[in-house]
Amino acid sequence: MDDGLEAIRQKRMAELQAQQGGDQAEKQARQQEMKNSMLSAILDQQARARLNTIAQVKPERAQKVEMMLINMYQRRQIMGQVGEAELIKMLEEISKTEPKSSKVNFDRRRVVLDSDSD
């Protein structure tokens, strides 16, 4: 009888965990849909296309810009739609504040002339 009860408990726990996982995925999907609808209201088509291009190359920067635009819109700092030129200005401002993290080091090997190979 104990084994049957334990099996029922485990089955119920698995169902609850699956349901919570589904709820969380649904919640994330709703948040993403809300973010996309807000960005569509904020940005014109060319600016939206540029932001999508940036998201493919540098997703962190695109997320930062998206959150900045949404915050500005919610605080009523943005009136009307943001054009591509305004978006470029925002991107330039962000790139000025970010530290330059890419650094290239050249490791050149020196060729030693060997007189024995003659």
PDB file of C-alpha atoms in Angstrom:
ATOM      1  CA  MET A   1       0.000   0.000   0.000  1.00  0.00           C
ATOM      2  CA  ASP A   2       2.915   2.365   0.767  1.00  0.00           C
ATOM      3  CA  ASP A   3       4.418   1.766  -2.664  1.00  0.00           C
ATOM      4  CA  GLY A   4       1.149   2.635  -4.378  1.00  0.00           C
ATOM      5  CA  LEU A   5       0.803   5.826  -2.343  1.00  0.00           C
ATOM      6  CA  GLU A   6       4.389   6.827  -3.124  1.00  0.00           C
ATOM      7  CA  ALA A   7       3.829   6.200  -6.836  1.00  0.00           C
ATOM      8  CA  ILE A   8       0.720   8.411  -6.782  1.00  0.00           C
ATOM      9  CA  ARG A   9       2.656  11.177  -5.001  1.00  0.00           C
ATOM     10  CA  GLN A  10       5.483  11.056  -7.519  1.00  0.00           C
ATOM     11  CA  LYS A  11       3.024  11.109 -10.415  1.00  0.00           C
ATOM     12  CA  ARG A  12       1.205  14.110  -8.926  1.00  0.00           C
ATOM     13  CA  MET A  13       4.500  15.961  -8.299  1.00  0.00           C
ATOM     14  CA  ALA A  14       5.555  15.360 -11.903  1.00  0.00           C
ATOM     15  CA  GLU A  15       2.196  16.721 -13.119  1.00  0.00           C
ATOM     16  CA  LEU A  16       2.535  19.850 -10.958  1.00  0.00           C
ATOM     17  CA  GLN A  17       6.094  20.481 -12.136  1.00  0.00           C
ATOM     18  CA  ALA A  18       5.070  20.064 -15.771  1.00  0.00           C
ATOM     19  CA  GLN A  19       2.166  22.454 -15.248  1.00  0.00           C
ATOM     20  CA  GLN A  20       4.420  25.070 -13.624  1.00  0.00           C
ATOM     21  CA  GLY A  21       6.917  24.746 -16.469  1.00  0.00           C
ATOM     22  CA  GLY A  22       4.102  25.265 -18.983  1.00  0.00           C
ATOM     23  CA  ASP A  23       2.800  28.270 -17.053  1.00  0.00           C
ATOM     24  CA  GLN A  24       6.248  29.824 -16.977  1.00  0.00           C
ATOM     25  CA  ALA A  25       6.766  29.301 -20.716  1.00  0.00           C
ATOM     26  CA  GLU A  26       3.330  30.801 -21.377  1.00  0.00           C
ATOM     27  CA  LYS A  27       4.157  33.775 -19.149  1.00  0.00           C
ATOM     28  CA  GLN A  28       7.428  34.378 -21.003  1.00  0.00           C
ATOM     29  CA  ALA A  29       5.622  34.165 -24.339  1.00  0.00           C
ATOM     30  CA  ARG A  30       3.076  36.767 -23.168  1.00  0.00           C
ATOM     31  CA  GLN A  31       5.853  39.081 -21.962  1.00  0.00           C
ATOM     32  CA  GLN A  32       7.682  38.742 -25.276  1.00  0.00           C
ATOM     33  CA  GLU A  33       4.465  39.496 -27.168  1.00  0.00           C
ATOM     34  CA  MET A  34       3.832  42.599 -25.020  1.00  0.00           C
ATOM     35  CA  LYS A  35       7.414  43.787 -25.581  1.00  0.00           C
ATOM     36  CA  ASN A  36       7.088  43.302 -29.347  1.00  0.00           C
ATOM     37  CA  SER A  37       3.786  45.177 -29.479  1.00  0.00           C
ATOM     38  CA  MET A  38       5.245  48.083 -27.486  1.00  0.00           C
ATOM     39  CA  LEU A  39       8.310  48.233 -29.729  1.00  0.00           C
ATOM     40  CA  SER A  40       6.062  48.232 -32.796  1.00  0.00           C
ATOM     41  CA  ALA A  41       4.248  51.236 -31.358  1.00  0.00           C
ATOM     42  CA  ILE A  42       7.498  53.017 -30.456  1.00  0.00           C
ATOM     43  CA  LEU A  43       9.627  52.383 -33.556  1.00  0.00           C
ATOM     44  CA  ASP A  44       8.885  53.029 -37.206  1.00  0.00           C
ATOM     45  CA  GLN A  45       9.523  50.261 -39.716  1.00  0.00           C
ATOM     46  CA  GLN A  46      13.095  51.215 -40.674  1.00  0.00           C
ATOM     47  CA  ALA A  47      14.153  51.598 -37.035  1.00  0.00           C
ATOM     48  CA  ARG A  48      12.559  48.248 -36.174  1.00  0.00           C
ATOM     49  CA  ALA A  49      14.442  46.601 -39.054  1.00  0.00           C
ATOM     50  CA  ARG A  50      17.731  48.119 -37.851  1.00  0.00           C
ATOM     51  CA  LEU A  51      17.108  46.928 -34.298  1.00  0.00           C
ATOM     52  CA  ASN A  52      16.372  43.413 -35.568  1.00  0.00           C
ATOM     53  CA  THR A  53      19.625  43.448 -37.529  1.00  0.00           C
ATOM     54  CA  ILE A  54      21.529  44.509 -34.422  1.00  0.00           C
ATOM     55  CA  ALA A  55      19.807  41.741 -32.441  1.00  0.00           C
ATOM     56  CA  GLN A  56      21.241  39.165 -34.812  1.00  0.00           C
ATOM     57  CA  VAL A  57      24.794  40.446 -34.352  1.00  0.00           C
ATOM     58  CA  LYS A  58      24.782  41.682 -30.748  1.00  0.00           C
ATOM     59  CA  PRO A  59      21.727  40.429 -28.849  1.00  0.00           C
ATOM     60  CA  GLU A  60      22.851  41.990 -25.545  1.00  0.00           C
ATOM     61  CA  ARG A  61      23.048  45.454 -27.062  1.00  0.00           C
ATOM     62  CA  ALA A  62      19.671  45.036 -28.758  1.00  0.00           C
ATOM     63  CA  GLN A  63      18.051  43.986 -25.475  1.00  0.00           C
ATOM     64  CA  LYS A  64      19.602  46.978 -23.739  1.00  0.00           C
ATOM     65  CA  VAL A  65      18.226  49.338 -26.400  1.00  0.00           C
ATOM     66  CA  GLU A  66      14.791  47.684 -26.298  1.00  0.00           C
ATOM     67  CA  MET A  67      14.562  48.045 -22.524  1.00  0.00           C
ATOM     68  CA  MET A  68      15.765  51.648 -22.732  1.00  0.00           C
ATOM     69  CA  LEU A  69      13.116  52.473 -25.359  1.00  0.00           C
ATOM     70  CA  ILE A  70      10.338  50.795 -23.369  1.00  0.00           C
ATOM     71  CA  ASN A  71      11.352  52.623 -20.179  1.00  0.00           C
ATOM     72  CA  MET A  72      11.472  55.960 -21.993  1.00  0.00           C
ATOM     73  CA  TYR A  73       8.055  55.281 -23.533  1.00  0.00           C
ATOM     74  CA  GLN A  74       6.532  54.377 -20.166  1.00  0.00           C
ATOM     75  CA  ARG A  75       7.930  57.585 -18.609  1.00  0.00           C
ATOM     76  CA  ARG A  76       6.473  59.569 -21.507  1.00  0.00           C
ATOM     77  CA  GLN A  77       9.915  60.731 -22.629  1.00  0.00           C
ATOM     78  CA  ILE A  78       9.135  59.548 -26.162  1.00  0.00           C
ATOM     79  CA  MET A  79       6.273  61.160 -28.011  1.00  0.00           C
ATOM     80  CA  GLY A  80       5.451  59.655 -31.372  1.00  0.00           C
ATOM     81  CA  GLN A  81       7.475  57.079 -33.199  1.00  0.00           C
ATOM     82  CA  VAL A  82      11.255  56.886 -33.101  1.00  0.00           C
ATOM     83  CA  GLY A  83      12.863  56.965 -36.527  1.00  0.00           C
ATOM     84  CA  GLU A  84      16.004  55.276 -37.750  1.00  0.00           C
ATOM     85  CA  ALA A  85      18.133  58.426 -37.325  1.00  0.00           C
ATOM     86  CA  GLU A  86      17.059  58.796 -33.673  1.00  0.00           C
ATOM     87  CA  LEU A  87      17.757  55.120 -33.050  1.00  0.00           C
ATOM     88  CA  ILE A  88      21.246  55.514 -34.530  1.00  0.00           C
ATOM     89  CA  LYS A  89      21.894  58.450 -32.161  1.00  0.00           C
ATOM     90  CA  MET A  90      20.803  56.294 -29.216  1.00  0.00           C
ATOM     91  CA  LEU A  91      23.074  53.480 -30.340  1.00  0.00           C
ATOM     92  CA  GLU A  92      26.006  55.878 -30.639  1.00  0.00           C
ATOM     93  CA  GLU A  93      25.372  57.148 -27.112  1.00  0.00           C
ATOM     94  CA  ILE A  94      25.261  53.599 -25.774  1.00  0.00           C
ATOM     95  CA  SER A  95      28.453  52.636 -27.576  1.00  0.00           C
ATOM     96  CA  LYS A  96      30.220  55.662 -26.058  1.00  0.00           C
ATOM     97  CA  THR A  97      29.338  54.527 -22.540  1.00  0.00           C
ATOM     98  CA  GLU A  98      30.305  50.885 -23.052  1.00  0.00           C
ATOM     99  CA  PRO A  99      33.934  49.999 -22.507  1.00  0.00           C
ATOM    100  CA  LYS A 100      35.867  48.698 -25.460  1.00  0.00           C
ATOM    101  CA  SER A 101      36.249  45.023 -24.674  1.00  0.00           C
ATOM    102  CA  SER A 102      37.635  43.618 -27.883  1.00  0.00           C
ATOM    103  CA  LYS A 103      41.373  43.470 -28.027  1.00  0.00           C
ATOM    104  CA  VAL A 104      43.493  41.720 -30.615  1.00  0.00           C
ATOM    105  CA  ASN A 105      46.926  40.426 -29.756  1.00  0.00           C
ATOM    106  CA  PHE A 106      49.307  39.373 -32.482  1.00  0.00           C
ATOM    107  CA  ASP A 107      51.711  36.666 -31.493  1.00  0.00           C
ATOM    108  CA  ARG A 108      54.403  36.751 -34.106  1.00  0.00           C
ATOM    109  CA  ARG A 109      56.814  33.914 -34.256  1.00  0.00           C
ATOM    110  CA  ARG A 110      60.377  34.760 -35.038  1.00  0.00           C
ATOM    111  CA  VAL A 111      62.086  32.633 -37.564  1.00  0.00           C
ATOM    112  CA  VAL A 112      65.554  31.674 -36.456  1.00  0.00           C
ATOM    113  CA  LEU A 113      67.929  31.272 -39.358  1.00  0.00           C
ATOM    114  CA  ASP A 114      69.565  27.901 -39.127  1.00  0.00           C
ATOM    115  CA  SER A 115      72.921  27.674 -40.824  1.00  0.00           C
ATOM    116  CA  ASP A 116      72.921  23.859 -40.634  1.00  0.00           C
ATOM    117  CA  SER A 117      70.184  23.546 -43.276  1.00  0.00           C
ATOM    118  CA  ASP A 118      72.516  24.875 -46.016  1.00  0.00           C
TER     119      ASP A 118
END
